Tab-separated table of C-alpha atoms and ligand atoms in Angstrom:
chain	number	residue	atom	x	y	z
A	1	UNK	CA	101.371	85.469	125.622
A	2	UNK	CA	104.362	85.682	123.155
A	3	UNK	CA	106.083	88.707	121.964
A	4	UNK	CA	105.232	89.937	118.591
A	5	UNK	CA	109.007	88.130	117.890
A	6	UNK	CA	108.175	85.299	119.212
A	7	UNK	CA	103.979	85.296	117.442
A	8	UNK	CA	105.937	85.907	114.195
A	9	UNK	CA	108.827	82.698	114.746
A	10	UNK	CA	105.801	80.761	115.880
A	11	UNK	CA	103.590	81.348	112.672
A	12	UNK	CA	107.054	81.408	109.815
A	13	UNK	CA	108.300	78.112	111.354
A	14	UNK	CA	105.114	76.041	110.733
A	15	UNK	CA	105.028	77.798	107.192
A	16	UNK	CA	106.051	76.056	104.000
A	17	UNK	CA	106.257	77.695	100.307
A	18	UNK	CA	103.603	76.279	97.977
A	19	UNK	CA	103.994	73.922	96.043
A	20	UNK	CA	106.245	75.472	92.616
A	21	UNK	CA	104.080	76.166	89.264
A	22	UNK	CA	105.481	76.624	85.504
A	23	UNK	CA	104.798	80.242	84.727
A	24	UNK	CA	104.879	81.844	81.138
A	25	UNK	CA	107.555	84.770	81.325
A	26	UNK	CA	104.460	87.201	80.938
A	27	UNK	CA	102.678	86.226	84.012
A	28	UNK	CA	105.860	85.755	86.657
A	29	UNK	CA	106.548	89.472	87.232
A	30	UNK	CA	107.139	89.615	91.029
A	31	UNK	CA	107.090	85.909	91.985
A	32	UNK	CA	109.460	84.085	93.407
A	33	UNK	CA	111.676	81.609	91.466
A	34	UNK	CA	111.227	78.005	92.786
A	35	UNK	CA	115.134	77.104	92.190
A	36	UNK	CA	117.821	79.165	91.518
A	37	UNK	CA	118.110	79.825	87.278
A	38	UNK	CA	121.453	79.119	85.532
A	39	UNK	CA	121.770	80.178	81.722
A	40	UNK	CA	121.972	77.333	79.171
A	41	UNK	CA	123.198	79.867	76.370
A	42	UNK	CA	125.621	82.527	75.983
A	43	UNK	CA	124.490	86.009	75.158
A	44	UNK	CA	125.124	87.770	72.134
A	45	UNK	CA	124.759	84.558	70.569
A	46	UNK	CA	127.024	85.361	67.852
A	47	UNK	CA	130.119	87.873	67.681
A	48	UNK	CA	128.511	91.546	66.304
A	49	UNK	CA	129.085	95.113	65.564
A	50	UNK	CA	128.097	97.280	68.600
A	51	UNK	CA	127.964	100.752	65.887
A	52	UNK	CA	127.065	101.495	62.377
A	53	UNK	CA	129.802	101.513	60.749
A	54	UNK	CA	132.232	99.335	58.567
A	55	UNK	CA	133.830	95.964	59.757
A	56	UNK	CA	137.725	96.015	59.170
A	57	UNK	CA	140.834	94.300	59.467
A	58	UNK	CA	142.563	96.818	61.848
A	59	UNK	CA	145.812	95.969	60.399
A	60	UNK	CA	144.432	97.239	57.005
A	61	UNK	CA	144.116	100.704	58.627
A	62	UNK	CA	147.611	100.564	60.336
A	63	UNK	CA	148.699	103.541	58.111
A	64	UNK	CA	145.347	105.686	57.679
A	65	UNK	CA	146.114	109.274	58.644
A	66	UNK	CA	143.660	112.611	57.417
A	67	UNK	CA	146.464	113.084	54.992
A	68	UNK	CA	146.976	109.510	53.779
A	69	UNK	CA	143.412	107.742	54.121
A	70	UNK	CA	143.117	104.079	53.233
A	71	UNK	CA	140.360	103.144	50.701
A	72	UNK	CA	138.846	99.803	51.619
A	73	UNK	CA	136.467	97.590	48.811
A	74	UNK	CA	132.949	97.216	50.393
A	75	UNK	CA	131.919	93.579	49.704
A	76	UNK	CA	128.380	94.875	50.405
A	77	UNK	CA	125.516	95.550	53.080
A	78	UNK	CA	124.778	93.887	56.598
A	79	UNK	CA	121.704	94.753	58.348
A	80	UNK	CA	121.024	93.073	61.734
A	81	UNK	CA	119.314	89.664	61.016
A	82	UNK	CA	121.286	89.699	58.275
A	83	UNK	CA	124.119	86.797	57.421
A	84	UNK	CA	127.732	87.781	55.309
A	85	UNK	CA	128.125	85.250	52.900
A	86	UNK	CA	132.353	85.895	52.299
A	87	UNK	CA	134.579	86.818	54.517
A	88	UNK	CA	136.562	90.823	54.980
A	89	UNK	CA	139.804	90.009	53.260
A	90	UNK	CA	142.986	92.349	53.182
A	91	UNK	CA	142.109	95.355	51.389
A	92	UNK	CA	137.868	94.823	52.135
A	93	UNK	CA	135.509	96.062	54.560
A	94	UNK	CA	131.053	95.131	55.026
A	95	UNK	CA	129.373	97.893	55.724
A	96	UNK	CA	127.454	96.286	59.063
A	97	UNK	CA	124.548	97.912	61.363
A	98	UNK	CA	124.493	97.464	65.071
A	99	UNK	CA	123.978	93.597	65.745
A	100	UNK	CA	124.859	92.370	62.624
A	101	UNK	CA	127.228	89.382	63.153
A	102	UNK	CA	130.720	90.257	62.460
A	103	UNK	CA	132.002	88.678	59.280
A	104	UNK	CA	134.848	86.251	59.408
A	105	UNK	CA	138.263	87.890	59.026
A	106	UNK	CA	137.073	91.129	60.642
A	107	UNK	CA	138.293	91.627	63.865
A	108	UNK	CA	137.247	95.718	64.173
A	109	UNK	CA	134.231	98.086	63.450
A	110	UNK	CA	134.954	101.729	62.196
A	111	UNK	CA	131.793	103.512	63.144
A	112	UNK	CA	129.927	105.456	60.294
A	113	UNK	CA	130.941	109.141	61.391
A	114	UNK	CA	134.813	108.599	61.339
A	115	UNK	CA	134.446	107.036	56.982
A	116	UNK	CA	133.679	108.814	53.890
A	117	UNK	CA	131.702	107.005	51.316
A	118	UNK	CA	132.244	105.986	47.851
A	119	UNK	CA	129.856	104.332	45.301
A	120	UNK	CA	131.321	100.738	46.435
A	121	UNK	CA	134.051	101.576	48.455
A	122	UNK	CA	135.005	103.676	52.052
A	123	UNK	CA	137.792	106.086	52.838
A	124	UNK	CA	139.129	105.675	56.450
A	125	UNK	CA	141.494	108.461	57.847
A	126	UNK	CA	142.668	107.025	60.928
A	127	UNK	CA	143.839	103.859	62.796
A	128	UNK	CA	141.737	101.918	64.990
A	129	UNK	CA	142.207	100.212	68.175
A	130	UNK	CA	141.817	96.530	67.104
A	131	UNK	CA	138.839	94.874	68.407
A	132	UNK	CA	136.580	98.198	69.200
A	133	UNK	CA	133.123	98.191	68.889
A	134	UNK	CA	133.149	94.703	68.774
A	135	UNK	CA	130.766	92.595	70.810
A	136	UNK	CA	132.365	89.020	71.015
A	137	UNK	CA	129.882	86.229	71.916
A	138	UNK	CA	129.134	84.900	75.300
A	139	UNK	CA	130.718	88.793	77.009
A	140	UNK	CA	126.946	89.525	78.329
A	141	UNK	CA	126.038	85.854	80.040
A	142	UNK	CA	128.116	82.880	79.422
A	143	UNK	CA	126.164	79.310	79.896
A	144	UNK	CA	126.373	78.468	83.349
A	145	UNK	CA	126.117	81.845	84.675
A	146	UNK	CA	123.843	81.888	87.626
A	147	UNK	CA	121.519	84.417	86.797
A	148	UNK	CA	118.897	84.779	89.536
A	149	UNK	CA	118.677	82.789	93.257
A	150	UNK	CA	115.322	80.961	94.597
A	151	UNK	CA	113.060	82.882	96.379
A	152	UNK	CA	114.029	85.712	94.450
A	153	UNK	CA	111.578	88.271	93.177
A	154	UNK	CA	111.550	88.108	89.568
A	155	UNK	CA	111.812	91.778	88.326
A	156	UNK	CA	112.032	93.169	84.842
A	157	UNK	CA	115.377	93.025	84.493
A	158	UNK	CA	115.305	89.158	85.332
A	159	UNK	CA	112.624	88.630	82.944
A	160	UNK	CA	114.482	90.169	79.957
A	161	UNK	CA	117.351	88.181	80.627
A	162	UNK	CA	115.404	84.664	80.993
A	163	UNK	CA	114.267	85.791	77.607
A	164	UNK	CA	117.212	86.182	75.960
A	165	UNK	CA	118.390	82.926	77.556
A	166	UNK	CA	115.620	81.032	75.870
A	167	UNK	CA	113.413	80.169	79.083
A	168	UNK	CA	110.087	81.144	77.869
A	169	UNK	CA	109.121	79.983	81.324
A	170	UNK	CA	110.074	79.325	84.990
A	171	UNK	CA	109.620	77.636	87.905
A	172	UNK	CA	107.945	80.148	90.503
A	173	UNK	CA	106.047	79.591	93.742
A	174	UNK	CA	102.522	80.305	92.919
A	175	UNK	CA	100.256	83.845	94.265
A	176	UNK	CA	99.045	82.720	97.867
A	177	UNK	CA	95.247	83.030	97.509
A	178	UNK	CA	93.505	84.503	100.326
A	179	UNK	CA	90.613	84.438	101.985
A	180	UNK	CA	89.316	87.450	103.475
A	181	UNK	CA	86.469	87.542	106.257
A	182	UNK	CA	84.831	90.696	107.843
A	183	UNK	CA	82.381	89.886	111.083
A	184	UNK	CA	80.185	92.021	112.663
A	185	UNK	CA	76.354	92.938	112.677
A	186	UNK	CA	77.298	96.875	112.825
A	187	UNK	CA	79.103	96.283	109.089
A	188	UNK	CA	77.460	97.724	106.279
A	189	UNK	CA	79.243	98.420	102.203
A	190	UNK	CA	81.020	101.100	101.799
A	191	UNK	CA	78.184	102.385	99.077
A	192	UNK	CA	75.819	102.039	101.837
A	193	UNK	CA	74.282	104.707	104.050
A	194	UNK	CA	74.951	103.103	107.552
A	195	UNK	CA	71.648	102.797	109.718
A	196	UNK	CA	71.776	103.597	113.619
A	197	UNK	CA	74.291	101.751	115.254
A	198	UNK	CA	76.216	100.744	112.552
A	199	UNK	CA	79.440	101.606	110.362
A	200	UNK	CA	80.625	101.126	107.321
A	201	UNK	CA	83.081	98.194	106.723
A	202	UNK	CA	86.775	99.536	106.170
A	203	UNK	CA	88.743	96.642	106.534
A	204	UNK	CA	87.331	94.058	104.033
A	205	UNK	CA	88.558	96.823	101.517
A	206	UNK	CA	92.147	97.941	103.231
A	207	UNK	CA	93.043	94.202	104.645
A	208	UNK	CA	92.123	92.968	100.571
A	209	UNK	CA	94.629	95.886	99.342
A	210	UNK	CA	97.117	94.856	101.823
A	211	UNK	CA	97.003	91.181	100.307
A	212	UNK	CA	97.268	92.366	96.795
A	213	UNK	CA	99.976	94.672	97.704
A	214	UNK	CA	101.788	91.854	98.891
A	215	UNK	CA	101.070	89.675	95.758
A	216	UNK	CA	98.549	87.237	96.917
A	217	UNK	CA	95.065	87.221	95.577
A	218	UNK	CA	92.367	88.530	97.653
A	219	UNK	CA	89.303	86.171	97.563
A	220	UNK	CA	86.646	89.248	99.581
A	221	UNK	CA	83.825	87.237	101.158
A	222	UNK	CA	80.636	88.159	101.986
A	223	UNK	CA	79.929	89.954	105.448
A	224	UNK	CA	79.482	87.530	108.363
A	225	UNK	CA	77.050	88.551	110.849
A	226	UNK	CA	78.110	87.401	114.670
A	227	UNK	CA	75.954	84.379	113.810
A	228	UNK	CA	77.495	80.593	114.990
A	229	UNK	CA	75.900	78.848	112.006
A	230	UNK	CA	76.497	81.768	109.659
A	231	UNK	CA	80.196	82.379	110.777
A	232	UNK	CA	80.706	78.452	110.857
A	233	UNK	CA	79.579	77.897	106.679
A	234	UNK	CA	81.413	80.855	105.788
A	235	UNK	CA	84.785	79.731	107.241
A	236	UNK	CA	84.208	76.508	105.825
A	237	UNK	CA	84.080	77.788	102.547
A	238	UNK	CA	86.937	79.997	103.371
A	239	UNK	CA	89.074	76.791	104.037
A	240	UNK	CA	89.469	76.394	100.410
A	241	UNK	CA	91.791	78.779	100.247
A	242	UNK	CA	95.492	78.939	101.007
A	243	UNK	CA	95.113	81.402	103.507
A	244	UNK	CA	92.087	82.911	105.800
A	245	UNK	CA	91.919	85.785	107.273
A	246	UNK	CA	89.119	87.136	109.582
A	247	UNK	CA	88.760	90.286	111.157
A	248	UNK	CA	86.581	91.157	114.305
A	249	UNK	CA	84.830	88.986	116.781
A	250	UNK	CA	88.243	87.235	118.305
A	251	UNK	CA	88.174	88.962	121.162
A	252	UNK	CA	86.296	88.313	124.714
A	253	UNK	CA	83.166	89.813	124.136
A	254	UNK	CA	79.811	88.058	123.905
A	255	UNK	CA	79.408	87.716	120.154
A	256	UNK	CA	82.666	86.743	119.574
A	257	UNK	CA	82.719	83.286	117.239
A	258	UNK	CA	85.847	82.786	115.572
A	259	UNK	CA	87.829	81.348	118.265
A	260	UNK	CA	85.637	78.697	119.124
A	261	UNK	CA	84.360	78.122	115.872
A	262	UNK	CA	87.807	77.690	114.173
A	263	UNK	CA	88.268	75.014	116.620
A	264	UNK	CA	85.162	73.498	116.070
A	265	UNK	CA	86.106	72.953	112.556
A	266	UNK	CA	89.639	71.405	113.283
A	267	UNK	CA	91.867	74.170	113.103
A	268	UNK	CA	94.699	73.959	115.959
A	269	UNK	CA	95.647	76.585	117.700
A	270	UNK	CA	99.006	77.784	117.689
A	271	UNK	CA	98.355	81.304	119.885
A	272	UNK	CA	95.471	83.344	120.683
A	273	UNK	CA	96.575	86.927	121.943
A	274	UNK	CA	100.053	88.938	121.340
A	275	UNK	CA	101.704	91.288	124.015
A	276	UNK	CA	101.731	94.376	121.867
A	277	UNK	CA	99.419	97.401	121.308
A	278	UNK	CA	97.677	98.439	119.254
A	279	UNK	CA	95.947	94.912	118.287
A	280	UNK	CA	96.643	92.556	120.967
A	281	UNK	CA	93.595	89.613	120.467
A	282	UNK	CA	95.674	88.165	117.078
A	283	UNK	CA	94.938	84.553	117.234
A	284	UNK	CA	97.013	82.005	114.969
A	285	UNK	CA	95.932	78.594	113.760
A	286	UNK	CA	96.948	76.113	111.336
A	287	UNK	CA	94.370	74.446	109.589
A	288	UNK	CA	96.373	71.182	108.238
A	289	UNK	CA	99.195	73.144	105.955
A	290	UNK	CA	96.484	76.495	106.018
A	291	UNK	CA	97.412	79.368	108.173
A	292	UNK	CA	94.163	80.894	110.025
A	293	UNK	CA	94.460	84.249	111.373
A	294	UNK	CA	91.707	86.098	113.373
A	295	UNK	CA	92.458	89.340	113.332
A	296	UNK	CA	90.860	91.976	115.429
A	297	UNK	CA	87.855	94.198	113.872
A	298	UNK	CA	89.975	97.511	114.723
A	299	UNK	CA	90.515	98.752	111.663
A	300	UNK	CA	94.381	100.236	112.611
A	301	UNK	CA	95.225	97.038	115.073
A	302	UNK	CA	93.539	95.128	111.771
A	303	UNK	CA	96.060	96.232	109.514
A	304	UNK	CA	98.993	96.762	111.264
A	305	UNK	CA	98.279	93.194	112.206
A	306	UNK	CA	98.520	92.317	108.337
A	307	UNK	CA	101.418	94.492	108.051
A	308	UNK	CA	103.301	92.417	110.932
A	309	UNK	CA	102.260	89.421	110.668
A	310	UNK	CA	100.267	88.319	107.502
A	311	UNK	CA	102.354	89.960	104.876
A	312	UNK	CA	105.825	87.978	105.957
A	313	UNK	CA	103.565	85.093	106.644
A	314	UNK	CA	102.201	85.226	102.811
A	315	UNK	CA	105.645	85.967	101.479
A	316	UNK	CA	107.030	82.649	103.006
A	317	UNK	CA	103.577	80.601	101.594
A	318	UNK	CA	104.996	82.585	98.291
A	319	UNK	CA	108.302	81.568	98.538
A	320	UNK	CA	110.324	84.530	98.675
A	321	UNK	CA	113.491	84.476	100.686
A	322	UNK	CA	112.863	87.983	102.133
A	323	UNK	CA	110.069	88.475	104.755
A	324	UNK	CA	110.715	91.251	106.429
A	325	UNK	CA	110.564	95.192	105.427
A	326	UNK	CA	113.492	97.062	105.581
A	327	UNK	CA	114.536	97.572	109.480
A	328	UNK	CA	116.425	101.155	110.434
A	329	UNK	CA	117.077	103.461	113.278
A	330	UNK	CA	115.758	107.003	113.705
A	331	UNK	CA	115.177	109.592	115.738
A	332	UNK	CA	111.354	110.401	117.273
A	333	UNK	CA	110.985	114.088	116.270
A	334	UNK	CA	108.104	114.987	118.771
A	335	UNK	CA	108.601	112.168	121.430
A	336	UNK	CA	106.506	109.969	122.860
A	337	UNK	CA	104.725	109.054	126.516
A	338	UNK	CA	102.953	105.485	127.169
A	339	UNK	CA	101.354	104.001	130.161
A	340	UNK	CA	103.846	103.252	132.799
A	341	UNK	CA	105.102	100.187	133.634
A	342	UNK	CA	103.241	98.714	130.178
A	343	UNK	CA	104.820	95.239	129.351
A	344	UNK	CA	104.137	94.997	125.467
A	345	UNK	CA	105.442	96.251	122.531
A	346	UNK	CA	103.587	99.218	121.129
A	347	UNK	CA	103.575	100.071	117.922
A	348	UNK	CA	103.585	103.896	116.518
A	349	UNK	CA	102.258	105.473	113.209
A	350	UNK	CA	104.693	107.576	112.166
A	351	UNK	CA	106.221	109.732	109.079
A	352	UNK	CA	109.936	109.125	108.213
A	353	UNK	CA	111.856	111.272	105.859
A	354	UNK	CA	115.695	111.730	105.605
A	355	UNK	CA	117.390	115.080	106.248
A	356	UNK	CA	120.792	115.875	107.098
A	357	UNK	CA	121.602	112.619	106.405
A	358	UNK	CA	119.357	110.966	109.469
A	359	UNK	CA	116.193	109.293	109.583
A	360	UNK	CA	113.835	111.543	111.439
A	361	UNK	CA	110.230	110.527	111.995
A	362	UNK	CA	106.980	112.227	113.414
A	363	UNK	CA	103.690	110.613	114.816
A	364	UNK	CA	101.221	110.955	112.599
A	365	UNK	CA	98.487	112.002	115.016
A	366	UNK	CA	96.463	110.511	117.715
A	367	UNK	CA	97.710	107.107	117.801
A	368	UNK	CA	94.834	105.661	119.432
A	369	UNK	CA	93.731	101.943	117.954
A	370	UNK	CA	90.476	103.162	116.352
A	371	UNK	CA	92.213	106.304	115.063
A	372	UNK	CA	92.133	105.078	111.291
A	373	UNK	CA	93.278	108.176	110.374
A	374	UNK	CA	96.859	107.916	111.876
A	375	UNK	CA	97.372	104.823	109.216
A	376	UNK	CA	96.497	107.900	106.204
A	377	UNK	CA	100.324	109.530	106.149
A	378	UNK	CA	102.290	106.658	108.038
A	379	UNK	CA	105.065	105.588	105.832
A	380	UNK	CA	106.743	103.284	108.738
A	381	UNK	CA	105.737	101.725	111.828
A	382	UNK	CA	107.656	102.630	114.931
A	383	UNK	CA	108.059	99.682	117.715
A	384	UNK	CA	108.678	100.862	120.852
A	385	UNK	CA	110.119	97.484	122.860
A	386	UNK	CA	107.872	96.627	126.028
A	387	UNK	CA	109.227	98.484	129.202
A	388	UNK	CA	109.782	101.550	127.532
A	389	UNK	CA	107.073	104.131	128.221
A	390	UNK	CA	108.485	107.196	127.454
A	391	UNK	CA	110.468	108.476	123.961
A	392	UNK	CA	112.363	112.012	124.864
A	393	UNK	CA	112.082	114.379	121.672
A	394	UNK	CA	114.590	113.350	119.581
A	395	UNK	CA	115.300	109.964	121.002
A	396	UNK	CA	116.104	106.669	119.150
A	397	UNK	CA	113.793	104.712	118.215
A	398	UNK	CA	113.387	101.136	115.514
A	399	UNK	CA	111.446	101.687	112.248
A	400	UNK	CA	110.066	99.064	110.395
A	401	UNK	CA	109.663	101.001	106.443
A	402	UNK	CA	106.663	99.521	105.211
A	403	UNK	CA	106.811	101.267	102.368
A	404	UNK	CA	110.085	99.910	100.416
A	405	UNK	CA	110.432	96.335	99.683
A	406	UNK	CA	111.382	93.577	101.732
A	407	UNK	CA	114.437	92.601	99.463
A	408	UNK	CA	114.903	96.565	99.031
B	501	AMP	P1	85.681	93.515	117.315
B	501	AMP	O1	87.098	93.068	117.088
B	501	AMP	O2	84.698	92.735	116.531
B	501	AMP	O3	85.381	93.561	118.772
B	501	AMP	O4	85.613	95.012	116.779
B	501	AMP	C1	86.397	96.035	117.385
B	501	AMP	C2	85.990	97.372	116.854
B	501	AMP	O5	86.317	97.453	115.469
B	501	AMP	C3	84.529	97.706	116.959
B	501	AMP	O6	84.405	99.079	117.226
B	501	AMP	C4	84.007	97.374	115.581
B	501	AMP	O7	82.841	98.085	115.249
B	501	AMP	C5	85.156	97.786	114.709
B	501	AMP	N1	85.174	97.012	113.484
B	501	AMP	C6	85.103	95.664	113.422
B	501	AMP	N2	85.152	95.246	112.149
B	501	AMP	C7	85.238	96.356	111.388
B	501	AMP	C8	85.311	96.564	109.980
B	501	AMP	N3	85.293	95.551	109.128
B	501	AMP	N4	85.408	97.839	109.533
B	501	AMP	C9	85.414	98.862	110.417
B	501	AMP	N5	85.367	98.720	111.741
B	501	AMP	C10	85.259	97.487	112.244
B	502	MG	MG1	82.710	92.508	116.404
């Protein structure tokens, strides 16, 4: 039975990023870029005034005091978009607006507040620092600059800047989409009243959030009763997609199809159980290039399972370089007791908030596996290594923060 290291090395290594797509600017918010993006143009474009104001020859204003101003010609008006058809010669100014090019001869911009105004001339009453509140062309981005890596996550900021490059698209792994399987003849909707016996299905709703939280596309299928044919057509179908996921009926008991079913269909195994708590019964197969996972009908194991595995595991199909949230140390508020000698990794719901500088975390409740409530606060996921069995109050423990980013 592998470690939850060792599941999660087995399932990234035999995981490849799909294949890149051409995406308009508009629609690659949060994908990965395929290759890394160099800029083929300098930005500004052009040389331009960063004020309002007047552009100058600073030598012209060498002299200016409050008590001996210098008078400057204005040759005329230039708004931005605008182009100056002469150049500033001694003696003459432009009045210019912010991103207006700077006329030839200018080398300085006096902004508006420090002139006084004529009917076709300006007053200035000071020097100027020559070259202020100029812009010169290519100080933003030169071409060549690198401007984002692949696998990187394209942000707003990134997008801007590919726009004022000129890329009105870019190479970026495609959304991962995923199919997503409930089983179980107890499941009824959510808008349903649930008969005797049964319950209402939580995960085909949390386990689809978790995939669109991660930026993959949740493809929700139909409930599958713990039926061989039924289960067997609906994973079929499910094969379409990049990625399946399944929860329930992967365990031991006698209604439980998806092991032998996946295999039935062709799917190879790559592990069937994990030595951690809650969720151990996580299998892993590959169906060709498609990762199969059947997760366990728990709704906490189900998506701390997701959380663990299936969200790195769709970041790689998505091609980002980071897969893994945030790691950190803290300290375990109100402790912790497992079963003794317990050889797996167990994983804690917890509540992490800085003070005084430190990380300090507190269980969120009951941390029992079908305690869905403990996943309502949780903020991080505390792993307690296999052999421990007993956090004092206060003592260290590992956080993974599955709340902030993975390249965070
Ligand atoms: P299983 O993995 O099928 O043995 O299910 C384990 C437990 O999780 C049982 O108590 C199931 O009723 C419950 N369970 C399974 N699937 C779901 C689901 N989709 N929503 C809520 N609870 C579920
Ligand atoms: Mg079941």
């Amino acid at each position: 039975m592998p470690t939850p290291a060792e599941a999660l090395a087995l399932i990234l290594d035999r995981l490849a990023p799909l294949p890149p797509v051409t995406a308009p600017l508009g629609a690659a918010l949060g994908l990965a870029a395929a290759r890394a993006l160099v800029s083929a143009e300098q930005v500004p474009p052009f040389t331009n005034s960063a004020m309002d104001g007047y552009a100058v020859r600073a030598g012209d204003l060498a002299a200016a005091s409050p008590e001996h101003p210098v008078r400057l010609q204005v040759l005329g008006d230039l708004a931005a978009g605008a182009v100056p058809d002469r150049p500033v010669a001694p003696g003459t100014a432009w009045r210019i607006m912010t991103g207006a090019p700077l006329p030839d001869g200018a080398d300085t911009v006096v902004p508006v507040e420090h002139t006084v105004r004529g009917a076709d001339w300006v007053e200035v009453r000071g020097p100027l620092r020559k070259g202020i509140h100029v812009r010169h062309a290519g100080e933003d981005i030169r071409a060549g600059l690198a401007l984002v890596p692949a696998g990187h996550a394209l942000r707003p900021g990134d997008l801007g800047v590919l726009a004022a490059v000129g890329m009105p698209a870019v190479p970026v792994h495609p959304r991962a989409r995923v199919a997503v399987l409930t089983t179980g003849d107890e499941l009824v909707d959510v808008s349903e009243k649930p008969g005797p016996g049964r319950i209402r299905d939580a995960n085909i709703h949390a386990v689809c959030a978790q995939v669109a939280a991660c930026g993959a596309i949740p493809i929700p299928f139909p409930r599958v009763k713990d039926d061989r044919a039924t289960l067997s057509a609906a994973l079929r179908e499910a094969l379409q997609a990049d990625a399946i996921l399944t929860t329930g009926g992967i365990s031991v008991g006698d209604y439980d199809f998806v092991k032998p079913i996946l295999e039935e269909l062709g799917a190879e195994r790559v592990f069937w159980k994990v030595a951690q708590k809650p969720g151990g019964p996580l299998g892993f197969w590959m169906a060709g290039s498609k990762p199969v996972f059947g997760i366990p009908g728990n709704p906490v194991a189900a998506m701390l399972m997701v959380e663990e595995y299936v969200r790195p595991a769709l970041r790689r199909l998505m091609g980002f370089s980071a897969l893994h949230r945030p790691v950190a140390e803290a300290v375990l508020e109100d402790g912790w007791t497992g079963k003794a000698g317990d050889r797996r990794t167990t994983f804690l719901r917890v509540v992490a908030r800085t003070e005084g500088g430190r990380l300090r975390a507190r269980l969120t409740g009951p941390q029992g596996s079908a305690i869905l409530s403990s996943m309502l606060h949780a903020n991080a996921l505390a792993v307690i290594p296999a052999g421990t069995d007993r956090v004092e109050p206060g003592g260290a423990i590992t956080l993974h923060l599955t709340e902030l980013a993975e390249d965070h």
